[in-house]
Structure formats: C-alpha cells, structure tokens
C-alpha cells in the first residue's frame, strides 16, 4: 500500500507538473534520478529519499507545501508560495508561446 508520504509527494508533483513524460524529464533534470525512480515518485509507488525531497522542494512549491502539511506546520511563506507558483505558470505559458 502507498504511504501517506509517497501519496502526498505524488499529488504535489502531479498538481504542479502533470503526469506526462515531460514531467518525468523535468524531475529527472532536477534530481539526476533515473526514469523508473521518478515514475515511482509521480505514481506514488515510492516517496523520494531525504536528499531528493530537499531538491524537489527547492524546485517545487507544491512539494514544499506538501512537506509543511506532512510535518503539521503552517507554511511560513503564506500566500507568497501561491503567488510564486502562478508567476511560474505564467512564465511557462509565455515561453511556450
């Protein structure tokens, strides 16, 4: 069965990146992990190790938010994280043009 941790990280990655091959490539680029490992994170079969969690949280607002929720802590950034996410989404749309 999936752990609450693996499910939370999976949901965060999918909410931010989707469930496509492009999402896998993005996470691989961030972490240097192999495709199978990244697919397992995105599917929720496994959760990332501590080192990889730190890397993912550095790149993903959704993963950082999930981490705070799992830890039972309030996100100290408040709405700044949501604003950052919206700005990143807008930038991606512009770059795709």
PDB file of N, CA and C in Angstrom:
ATOM      1  N   UNK A   1       0.840  -1.199   0.000  1.00  0.00           N
ATOM      2  CA  UNK A   1       0.000   0.000   0.000  1.00  0.00           C
ATOM      3  C   UNK A   1       0.873   1.246   0.000  1.00  0.00           C
ATOM      4  N   UNK A   2       0.368   2.295  -0.587  1.00  0.00           N
ATOM      5  CA  UNK A   2       1.111   3.547  -0.657  1.00  0.00           C
ATOM      6  C   UNK A   2       1.139   4.209   0.715  1.00  0.00           C
ATOM      7  N   UNK A   3       2.267   4.830   1.012  1.00  0.00           N
ATOM      8  CA  UNK A   3       2.355   5.570   2.268  1.00  0.00           C
ATOM      9  C   UNK A   3       1.738   6.958   2.087  1.00  0.00           C
ATOM     10  N   UNK A   4       1.337   7.537   3.194  1.00  0.00           N
ATOM     11  CA  UNK A   4       0.790   8.898   3.158  1.00  0.00           C
ATOM     12  C   UNK A   4       1.836   9.857   2.576  1.00  0.00           C
ATOM     13  N   UNK A   5       3.101   9.626   2.929  1.00  0.00           N
ATOM     14  CA  UNK A   5       4.203  10.450   2.419  1.00  0.00           C
ATOM     15  C   UNK A   5       4.302  10.337   0.894  1.00  0.00           C
ATOM     16  N   UNK A   6       4.377   9.113   0.383  1.00  0.00           N
ATOM     17  CA  UNK A   6       4.501   8.914  -1.064  1.00  0.00           C
ATOM     18  C   UNK A   6       3.302   9.496  -1.794  1.00  0.00           C
ATOM     19  N   UNK A   7       2.112   9.319  -1.233  1.00  0.00           N
ATOM     20  CA  UNK A   7       0.900   9.865  -1.856  1.00  0.00           C
ATOM     21  C   UNK A   7       0.933  11.392  -1.899  1.00  0.00           C
ATOM     22  N   UNK A   8       1.385  12.006  -0.817  1.00  0.00           N
ATOM     23  CA  UNK A   8       1.419  13.475  -0.751  1.00  0.00           C
ATOM     24  C   UNK A   8       2.416  14.046  -1.757  1.00  0.00           C
ATOM     25  N   UNK A   9       3.586  13.441  -1.864  1.00  0.00           N
ATOM     26  CA  UNK A   9       4.592  13.930  -2.805  1.00  0.00           C
ATOM     27  C   UNK A   9       4.113  13.695  -4.236  1.00  0.00           C
ATOM     28  N   UNK A  10       3.507  12.536  -4.480  1.00  0.00           N
ATOM     29  CA  UNK A  10       2.950  12.228  -5.791  1.00  0.00           C
ATOM     30  C   UNK A  10       1.910  13.269  -6.191  1.00  0.00           C
ATOM     31  N   UNK A  11       0.991  13.540  -5.307  1.00  0.00           N
ATOM     32  CA  UNK A  11      -0.070  14.517  -5.594  1.00  0.00           C
ATOM     33  C   UNK A  11       0.522  15.900  -5.863  1.00  0.00           C
ATOM     34  N   UNK A  12       1.539  16.271  -5.094  1.00  0.00           N
ATOM     35  CA  UNK A  12       2.178  17.572  -5.281  1.00  0.00           C
ATOM     36  C   UNK A  12       2.851  17.657  -6.651  1.00  0.00           C
ATOM     37  N   UNK A  13       3.609  16.626  -6.998  1.00  0.00           N
ATOM     38  CA  UNK A  13       4.291  16.629  -8.299  1.00  0.00           C
ATOM     39  C   UNK A  13       3.286  16.668  -9.446  1.00  0.00           C
ATOM     40  N   UNK A  14       2.237  15.849  -9.339  1.00  0.00           N
ATOM     41  CA  UNK A  14       1.233  15.817 -10.411  1.00  0.00           C
ATOM     42  C   UNK A  14       0.476  17.134 -10.516  1.00  0.00           C
ATOM     43  N   UNK A  15       0.192  17.768  -9.369  1.00  0.00           N
ATOM     44  CA  UNK A  15      -0.548  19.031  -9.411  1.00  0.00           C
ATOM     45  C   UNK A  15       0.266  20.130 -10.082  1.00  0.00           C
ATOM     46  N   UNK A  16       1.575  20.068  -9.920  1.00  0.00           N
ATOM     47  CA  UNK A  16       2.428  21.121 -10.454  1.00  0.00           C
ATOM     48  C   UNK A  16       2.934  20.806 -11.862  1.00  0.00           C
ATOM     49  N   UNK A  17       3.207  19.532 -12.131  1.00  0.00           N
ATOM     50  CA  UNK A  17       3.859  19.169 -13.382  1.00  0.00           C
ATOM     51  C   UNK A  17       3.009  18.309 -14.310  1.00  0.00           C
ATOM     52  N   UNK A  18       1.939  17.736 -13.774  1.00  0.00           N
ATOM     53  CA  UNK A  18       1.151  16.800 -14.555  1.00  0.00           C
ATOM     54  C   UNK A  18       1.725  15.389 -14.436  1.00  0.00           C
ATOM     55  N   UNK A  19       1.282  14.523 -15.333  1.00  0.00           N
ATOM     56  CA  UNK A  19       1.661  13.118 -15.253  1.00  0.00           C
ATOM     57  C   UNK A  19       2.250  12.647 -16.581  1.00  0.00           C
ATOM     58  N   UNK A  20       2.865  13.573 -17.310  1.00  0.00           N
ATOM     59  CA  UNK A  20       3.348  13.290 -18.658  1.00  0.00           C
ATOM     60  C   UNK A  20       4.824  12.907 -18.659  1.00  0.00           C
ATOM     61  N   UNK A  21       5.294  12.515 -19.827  1.00  0.00           N
ATOM     62  CA  UNK A  21       6.729  12.239 -19.982  1.00  0.00           C
ATOM     63  C   UNK A  21       7.537  13.515 -19.723  1.00  0.00           C
ATOM     64  N   UNK A  22       6.956  14.653 -20.083  1.00  0.00           N
ATOM     65  CA  UNK A  22       7.630  15.934 -19.830  1.00  0.00           C
ATOM     66  C   UNK A  22       7.852  16.152 -18.320  1.00  0.00           C
ATOM     67  N   UNK A  23       6.859  15.761 -17.521  1.00  0.00           N
ATOM     68  CA  UNK A  23       7.000  15.874 -16.060  1.00  0.00           C
ATOM     69  C   UNK A  23       8.144  14.993 -15.574  1.00  0.00           C
ATOM     70  N   UNK A  24       8.215  13.781 -16.098  1.00  0.00           N
ATOM     71  CA  UNK A  24       9.300  12.864 -15.719  1.00  0.00           C
ATOM     72  C   UNK A  24      10.647  13.471 -16.086  1.00  0.00           C
ATOM     73  N   UNK A  25      10.750  14.019 -17.293  1.00  0.00           N
ATOM     74  CA  UNK A  25      12.005  14.629 -17.736  1.00  0.00           C
ATOM     75  C   UNK A  25      12.397  15.805 -16.846  1.00  0.00           C
ATOM     76  N   UNK A  26      11.405  16.592 -16.458  1.00  0.00           N
ATOM     77  CA  UNK A  26      11.677  17.753 -15.592  1.00  0.00           C
ATOM     78  C   UNK A  26      12.233  17.298 -14.250  1.00  0.00           C
ATOM     79  N   UNK A  27      11.588  16.321 -13.616  1.00  0.00           N
ATOM     80  CA  UNK A  27      12.048  15.841 -12.308  1.00  0.00           C
ATOM     81  C   UNK A  27      13.411  15.152 -12.435  1.00  0.00           C
ATOM     82  N   UNK A  28      13.631  14.442 -13.516  1.00  0.00           N
ATOM     83  CA  UNK A  28      14.945  13.822 -13.746  1.00  0.00           C
ATOM     84  C   UNK A  28      16.021  14.900 -13.839  1.00  0.00           C
ATOM     85  N   UNK A  29      15.723  15.979 -14.552  1.00  0.00           N
ATOM     86  CA  UNK A  29      16.684  17.081 -14.693  1.00  0.00           C
ATOM     87  C   UNK A  29      16.988  17.706 -13.327  1.00  0.00           C
ATOM     88  N   UNK A  30      15.940  17.892 -12.522  1.00  0.00           N
ATOM     89  CA  UNK A  30      16.142  18.477 -11.196  1.00  0.00           C
ATOM     90  C   UNK A  30      17.009  17.598 -10.303  1.00  0.00           C
ATOM     91  N   UNK A  31      16.733  16.296 -10.316  1.00  0.00           N
ATOM     92  CA  UNK A  31      17.305  15.398  -9.300  1.00  0.00           C
ATOM     93  C   UNK A  31      18.448  14.517  -9.784  1.00  0.00           C
ATOM     94  N   UNK A  32      18.565  14.315 -11.084  1.00  0.00           N
ATOM     95  CA  UNK A  32      19.551  13.376 -11.607  1.00  0.00           C
ATOM     96  C   UNK A  32      19.144  11.918 -11.413  1.00  0.00           C
ATOM     97  N   UNK A  33      17.904  11.690 -11.032  1.00  0.00           N
ATOM     98  CA  UNK A  33      17.415  10.328 -10.791  1.00  0.00           C
ATOM     99  C   UNK A  33      17.012   9.669 -12.101  1.00  0.00           C
ATOM    100  N   UNK A  34      16.956   8.346 -12.095  1.00  0.00           N
ATOM    101  CA  UNK A  34      16.585   7.634 -13.313  1.00  0.00           C
ATOM    102  C   UNK A  34      15.069   7.681 -13.535  1.00  0.00           C
ATOM    103  N   UNK A  35      14.668   7.331 -14.752  1.00  0.00           N
ATOM    104  CA  UNK A  35      13.260   7.451 -15.148  1.00  0.00           C
ATOM    105  C   UNK A  35      12.333   6.600 -14.284  1.00  0.00           C
ATOM    106  N   UNK A  36      12.755   5.376 -14.001  1.00  0.00           N
ATOM    107  CA  UNK A  36      11.901   4.481 -13.198  1.00  0.00           C
ATOM    108  C   UNK A  36      11.655   5.057 -11.804  1.00  0.00           C
ATOM    109  N   UNK A  37      12.713   5.568 -11.185  1.00  0.00           N
ATOM    110  CA  UNK A  37      12.588   6.161  -9.853  1.00  0.00           C
ATOM    111  C   UNK A  37      11.607   7.331  -9.872  1.00  0.00           C
ATOM    112  N   UNK A  38      11.766   8.209 -10.850  1.00  0.00           N
ATOM    113  CA  UNK A  38      10.900   9.388 -10.947  1.00  0.00           C
ATOM    114  C   UNK A  38       9.452   8.972 -11.221  1.00  0.00           C
ATOM    115  N   UNK A  39       9.254   7.990 -12.087  1.00  0.00           N
ATOM    116  CA  UNK A  39       7.887   7.499 -12.350  1.00  0.00           C
ATOM    117  C   UNK A  39       7.254   6.956 -11.064  1.00  0.00           C
ATOM    118  N   UNK A  40       8.058   6.288 -10.238  1.00  0.00           N
ATOM    119  CA  UNK A  40       7.549   5.773  -8.960  1.00  0.00           C
ATOM    120  C   UNK A  40       7.161   6.911  -8.017  1.00  0.00           C
ATOM    121  N   UNK A  41       7.907   8.003  -8.026  1.00  0.00           N
ATOM    122  CA  UNK A  41       7.533   9.156  -7.194  1.00  0.00           C
ATOM    123  C   UNK A  41       6.235   9.763  -7.695  1.00  0.00           C
ATOM    124  N   UNK A  42       6.133   9.951  -9.013  1.00  0.00           N
ATOM    125  CA  UNK A  42       4.950  10.590  -9.582  1.00  0.00           C
ATOM    126  C   UNK A  42       3.709   9.713  -9.397  1.00  0.00           C
ATOM    127  N   UNK A  43       3.888   8.397  -9.483  1.00  0.00           N
ATOM    128  CA  UNK A  43       2.742   7.488  -9.311  1.00  0.00           C
ATOM    129  C   UNK A  43       2.393   7.281  -7.842  1.00  0.00           C
ATOM    130  N   UNK A  44       3.314   7.612  -6.938  1.00  0.00           N
ATOM    131  CA  UNK A  44       3.078   7.393  -5.515  1.00  0.00           C
ATOM    132  C   UNK A  44       3.470   6.005  -5.049  1.00  0.00           C
ATOM    133  N   UNK A  45       4.111   5.211  -5.928  1.00  0.00           N
ATOM    134  CA  UNK A  45       4.559   3.878  -5.516  1.00  0.00           C
ATOM    135  C   UNK A  45       5.629   3.976  -4.430  1.00  0.00           C
ATOM    136  N   UNK A  46       6.484   4.987  -4.552  1.00  0.00           N
ATOM    137  CA  UNK A  46       7.535   5.259  -3.560  1.00  0.00           C
ATOM    138  C   UNK A  46       7.644   6.758  -3.374  1.00  0.00           C
ATOM    139  N   UNK A  47       8.184   7.152  -2.220  1.00  0.00           N
ATOM    140  CA  UNK A  47       8.488   8.556  -1.991  1.00  0.00           C
ATOM    141  C   UNK A  47       9.981   8.776  -2.118  1.00  0.00           C
ATOM    142  N   UNK A  48      10.394  10.002  -2.409  1.00  0.00           N
ATOM    143  CA  UNK A  48      11.816  10.300  -2.544  1.00  0.00           C
ATOM    144  C   UNK A  48      12.554  10.231  -1.204  1.00  0.00           C
ATOM    145  N   UNK A  49      13.848   9.950  -1.285  1.00  0.00           N
ATOM    146  CA  UNK A  49      14.706   9.978  -0.097  1.00  0.00           C
ATOM    147  C   UNK A  49      14.811  11.420   0.405  1.00  0.00           C
ATOM    148  N   UNK A  50      15.375  11.586   1.560  1.00  0.00           N
ATOM    149  CA  UNK A  50      15.526  12.919   2.142  1.00  0.00           C
ATOM    150  C   UNK A  50      16.268  13.883   1.244  1.00  0.00           C
ATOM    151  N   UNK A  51      17.381  13.424   0.681  1.00  0.00           N
ATOM    152  CA  UNK A  51      18.179  14.278  -0.198  1.00  0.00           C
ATOM    153  C   UNK A  51      17.373  14.710  -1.418  1.00  0.00           C
ATOM    154  N   UNK A  52      16.648  13.756  -2.004  1.00  0.00           N
ATOM    155  CA  UNK A  52      15.841  14.099  -3.173  1.00  0.00           C
ATOM    156  C   UNK A  52      14.641  14.959  -2.801  1.00  0.00           C
ATOM    157  N   UNK A  53      14.096  14.754  -1.614  1.00  0.00           N
ATOM    158  CA  UNK A  53      12.992  15.602  -1.161  1.00  0.00           C
ATOM    159  C   UNK A  53      13.440  17.061  -1.084  1.00  0.00           C
ATOM    160  N   UNK A  54      14.645  17.284  -0.568  1.00  0.00           N
ATOM    161  CA  UNK A  54      15.173  18.650  -0.468  1.00  0.00           C
ATOM    162  C   UNK A  54      15.297  19.270  -1.864  1.00  0.00           C
ATOM    163  N   UNK A  55      15.814  18.511  -2.818  1.00  0.00           N
ATOM    164  CA  UNK A  55      15.954  19.011  -4.186  1.00  0.00           C
ATOM    165  C   UNK A  55      14.585  19.318  -4.785  1.00  0.00           C
ATOM    166  N   UNK A  56      13.638  18.404  -4.604  1.00  0.00           N
ATOM    167  CA  UNK A  56      12.293  18.624  -5.140  1.00  0.00           C
ATOM    168  C   UNK A  56      11.646  19.860  -4.521  1.00  0.00           C
ATOM    169  N   UNK A  57      11.804  20.019  -3.208  1.00  0.00           N
ATOM    170  CA  UNK A  57      11.214  21.171  -2.520  1.00  0.00           C
ATOM    171  C   UNK A  57      11.849  22.478  -2.990  1.00  0.00           C
ATOM    172  N   UNK A  58      13.115  22.424  -3.372  1.00  0.00           N
ATOM    173  CA  UNK A  58      13.803  23.612  -3.880  1.00  0.00           C
ATOM    174  C   UNK A  58      13.165  24.070  -5.194  1.00  0.00           C
ATOM    175  N   UNK A  59      12.710  23.115  -6.010  1.00  0.00           N
ATOM    176  CA  UNK A  59      12.168  23.425  -7.329  1.00  0.00           C
ATOM    177  C   UNK A  59      10.652  23.525  -7.362  1.00  0.00           C
ATOM    178  N   UNK A  60       9.962  22.913  -6.413  1.00  0.00           N
ATOM    179  CA  UNK A  60       8.510  22.782  -6.496  1.00  0.00           C
ATOM    180  C   UNK A  60       7.814  23.370  -5.276  1.00  0.00           C
ATOM    181  N   UNK A  61       7.004  24.386  -5.517  1.00  0.00           N
ATOM    182  CA  UNK A  61       6.198  24.978  -4.444  1.00  0.00           C
ATOM    183  C   UNK A  61       5.248  23.929  -3.877  1.00  0.00           C
ATOM    184  N   UNK A  62       4.672  23.118  -4.755  1.00  0.00           N
ATOM    185  CA  UNK A  62       3.699  22.110  -4.313  1.00  0.00           C
ATOM    186  C   UNK A  62       4.353  21.081  -3.391  1.00  0.00           C
ATOM    187  N   UNK A  63       5.574  20.646  -3.716  1.00  0.00           N
ATOM    188  CA  UNK A  63       6.273  19.689  -2.849  1.00  0.00           C
ATOM    189  C   UNK A  63       6.596  20.339  -1.512  1.00  0.00           C
ATOM    190  N   UNK A  64       7.036  21.580  -1.536  1.00  0.00           N
ATOM    191  CA  UNK A  64       7.352  22.277  -0.279  1.00  0.00           C
ATOM    192  C   UNK A  64       6.096  22.412   0.580  1.00  0.00           C
ATOM    193  N   UNK A  65       4.980  22.741  -0.042  1.00  0.00           N
ATOM    194  CA  UNK A  65       3.712  22.858   0.680  1.00  0.00           C
ATOM    195  C   UNK A  65       3.300  21.513   1.270  1.00  0.00           C
ATOM    196  N   UNK A  66       3.459  20.445   0.475  1.00  0.00           N
ATOM    197  CA  UNK A  66       3.126  19.098   0.971  1.00  0.00           C
ATOM    198  C   UNK A  66       3.998  18.746   2.168  1.00  0.00           C
ATOM    199  N   UNK A  67       5.270  19.109   2.107  1.00  0.00           N
ATOM    200  CA  UNK A  67       6.181  18.840   3.221  1.00  0.00           C
ATOM    201  C   UNK A  67       5.694  19.529   4.498  1.00  0.00           C
ATOM    202  N   UNK A  68       5.332  20.809   4.378  1.00  0.00           N
ATOM    203  CA  UNK A  68       4.816  21.528   5.550  1.00  0.00           C
ATOM    204  C   UNK A  68       3.561  20.853   6.094  1.00  0.00           C
ATOM    205  N   UNK A  69       2.666  20.433   5.202  1.00  0.00           N
ATOM    206  CA  UNK A  69       1.431  19.781   5.640  1.00  0.00           C
ATOM    207  C   UNK A  69       1.728  18.458   6.333  1.00  0.00           C
ATOM    208  N   UNK A  70       2.639  17.662   5.771  1.00  0.00           N
ATOM    209  CA  UNK A  70       3.009  16.387   6.391  1.00  0.00           C
ATOM    210  C   UNK A  70       3.627  16.589   7.773  1.00  0.00           C
ATOM    211  N   UNK A  71       4.358  17.687   7.915  1.00  0.00           N
ATOM    212  CA  UNK A  71       5.019  17.990   9.193  1.00  0.00           C
ATOM    213  C   UNK A  71       4.060  18.639  10.188  1.00  0.00           C
ATOM    214  N   UNK A  72       2.844  18.953   9.747  1.00  0.00           N
ATOM    215  CA  UNK A  72       1.878  19.594  10.629  1.00  0.00           C
ATOM    216  C   UNK A  72       2.228  21.028  10.951  1.00  0.00           C
ATOM    217  N   UNK A  73       2.896  21.683  10.002  1.00  0.00           N
ATOM    218  CA  UNK A  73       3.328  23.068  10.208  1.00  0.00           C
ATOM    219  C   UNK A  73       2.618  23.987   9.225  1.00  0.00           C
ATOM    220  N   UNK A  74       2.453  25.238   9.622  1.00  0.00           N
ATOM    221  CA  UNK A  74       1.940  26.244   8.700  1.00  0.00           C
ATOM    222  C   UNK A  74       3.071  26.665   7.776  1.00  0.00           C
ATOM    223  N   UNK A  75       2.750  26.910   6.534  1.00  0.00           N
ATOM    224  CA  UNK A  75       3.743  27.373   5.577  1.00  0.00           C
ATOM    225  C   UNK A  75       4.095  28.816   5.936  1.00  0.00           C
ATOM    226  N   UNK A  76       5.349  29.083   6.313  1.00  0.00           N
ATOM    227  CA  UNK A  76       5.713  30.436   6.753  1.00  0.00           C
ATOM    228  C   UNK A  76       5.663  31.464   5.631  1.00  0.00           C
ATOM    229  N   UNK A  77       5.561  31.004   4.392  1.00  0.00           N
ATOM    230  CA  UNK A  77       5.522  31.935   3.268  1.00  0.00           C
ATOM    231  C   UNK A  77       4.131  32.480   3.038  1.00  0.00           C
ATOM    232  N   UNK A  78       3.143  31.892   3.685  1.00  0.00           N
ATOM    233  CA  UNK A  78       1.774  32.347   3.476  1.00  0.00           C
ATOM    234  C   UNK A  78       1.390  32.247   2.020  1.00  0.00           C
ATOM    235  N   UNK A  79       0.852  33.306   1.469  1.00  0.00           N
ATOM    236  CA  UNK A  79       0.402  33.300   0.074  1.00  0.00           C
ATOM    237  C   UNK A  79       1.526  33.525  -0.921  1.00  0.00           C
ATOM    238  N   UNK A  80       2.735  33.832  -0.450  1.00  0.00           N
ATOM    239  CA  UNK A  80       3.837  34.061  -1.378  1.00  0.00           C
ATOM    240  C   UNK A  80       4.101  32.831  -2.246  1.00  0.00           C
ATOM    241  N   UNK A  81       3.954  31.651  -1.656  1.00  0.00           N
ATOM    242  CA  UNK A  81       4.169  30.425  -2.420  1.00  0.00           C
ATOM    243  C   UNK A  81       3.191  30.298  -3.565  1.00  0.00           C
ATOM    244  N   UNK A  82       1.921  30.639  -3.309  1.00  0.00           N
ATOM    245  CA  UNK A  82       0.907  30.583  -4.364  1.00  0.00           C
ATOM    246  C   UNK A  82       1.200  31.613  -5.441  1.00  0.00           C
ATOM    247  N   UNK A  83       1.619  32.791  -5.039  1.00  0.00           N
ATOM    248  CA  UNK A  83       1.954  33.837  -5.997  1.00  0.00           C
ATOM    249  C   UNK A  83       3.123  33.386  -6.863  1.00  0.00           C
ATOM    250  N   UNK A  84       4.147  32.815  -6.240  1.00  0.00           N
ATOM    251  CA  UNK A  84       5.306  32.320  -6.987  1.00  0.00           C
ATOM    252  C   UNK A  84       4.862  31.274  -8.001  1.00  0.00           C
ATOM    253  N   UNK A  85       3.994  30.367  -7.590  1.00  0.00           N
ATOM    254  CA  UNK A  85       3.514  29.317  -8.489  1.00  0.00           C
ATOM    255  C   UNK A  85       2.779  29.917  -9.677  1.00  0.00           C
ATOM    256  N   UNK A  86       1.925  30.875  -9.430  1.00  0.00           N
ATOM    257  CA  UNK A  86       1.175  31.497 -10.525  1.00  0.00           C
ATOM    258  C   UNK A  86       2.121  32.221 -11.489  1.00  0.00           C
ATOM    259  N   UNK A  87       3.136  32.870 -10.945  1.00  0.00           N
ATOM    260  CA  UNK A  87       4.112  33.545 -11.805  1.00  0.00           C
ATOM    261  C   UNK A  87       4.894  32.545 -12.649  1.00  0.00           C
ATOM    262  N   UNK A  88       5.265  31.414 -12.058  1.00  0.00           N
ATOM    263  CA  UNK A  88       5.973  30.374 -12.810  1.00  0.00           C
ATOM    264  C   UNK A  88       5.086  29.802 -13.915  1.00  0.00           C
ATOM    265  N   UNK A  89       3.808  29.599 -13.615  1.00  0.00           N
ATOM    266  CA  UNK A  89       2.875  29.095 -14.628  1.00  0.00           C
ATOM    267  C   UNK A  89       2.745  30.089 -15.785  1.00  0.00           C
ATOM    268  N   UNK A  90       2.658  31.384 -15.452  1.00  0.00           N
ATOM    269  CA  UNK A  90       2.547  32.411 -16.495  1.00  0.00           C
ATOM    270  C   UNK A  90       3.819  32.442 -17.338  1.00  0.00           C
ATOM    271  N   UNK A  91       4.965  32.350 -16.710  1.00  0.00           N
ATOM    272  CA  UNK A  91       6.234  32.342 -17.431  1.00  0.00           C
ATOM    273  C   UNK A  91       6.331  31.146 -18.370  1.00  0.00           C
ATOM    274  N   UNK A  92       5.882  29.990 -17.915  1.00  0.00           N
ATOM    275  CA  UNK A  92       5.903  28.793 -18.770  1.00  0.00           C
ATOM    276  C   UNK A  92       5.018  28.984 -19.984  1.00  0.00           C
ATOM    277  N   UNK A  93       3.848  29.601 -19.812  1.00  0.00           N
ATOM    278  CA  UNK A  93       2.956  29.875 -20.949  1.00  0.00           C
ATOM    279  C   UNK A  93       3.624  30.819 -21.951  1.00  0.00           C
ATOM    280  N   UNK A  94       4.302  31.834 -21.436  1.00  0.00           N
ATOM    281  CA  UNK A  94       4.988  32.780 -22.307  1.00  0.00           C
ATOM    282  C   UNK A  94       6.104  32.086 -23.078  1.00  0.00           C
ATOM    283  N   UNK A  95       6.864  31.231 -22.391  1.00  0.00           N
ATOM    284  CA  UNK A  95       7.983  30.549 -23.037  1.00  0.00           C
ATOM    285  C   UNK A  95       7.500  29.568 -24.107  1.00  0.00           C
ATOM    286  N   UNK A  96       6.344  28.932 -23.873  1.00  0.00           N
ATOM    287  CA  UNK A  96       5.782  28.009 -24.868  1.00  0.00           C
ATOM    288  C   UNK A  96       5.303  28.757 -26.106  1.00  0.00           C
ATOM    289  N   UNK A  97       4.800  30.014 -25.843  1.00  0.00           N
ATOM    290  CA  UNK A  97       4.321  30.942 -26.829  1.00  0.00           C
ATOM    291  C   UNK A  97       3.693  30.390 -28.012  1.00  0.00           C
TER     292      UNK A  97
END
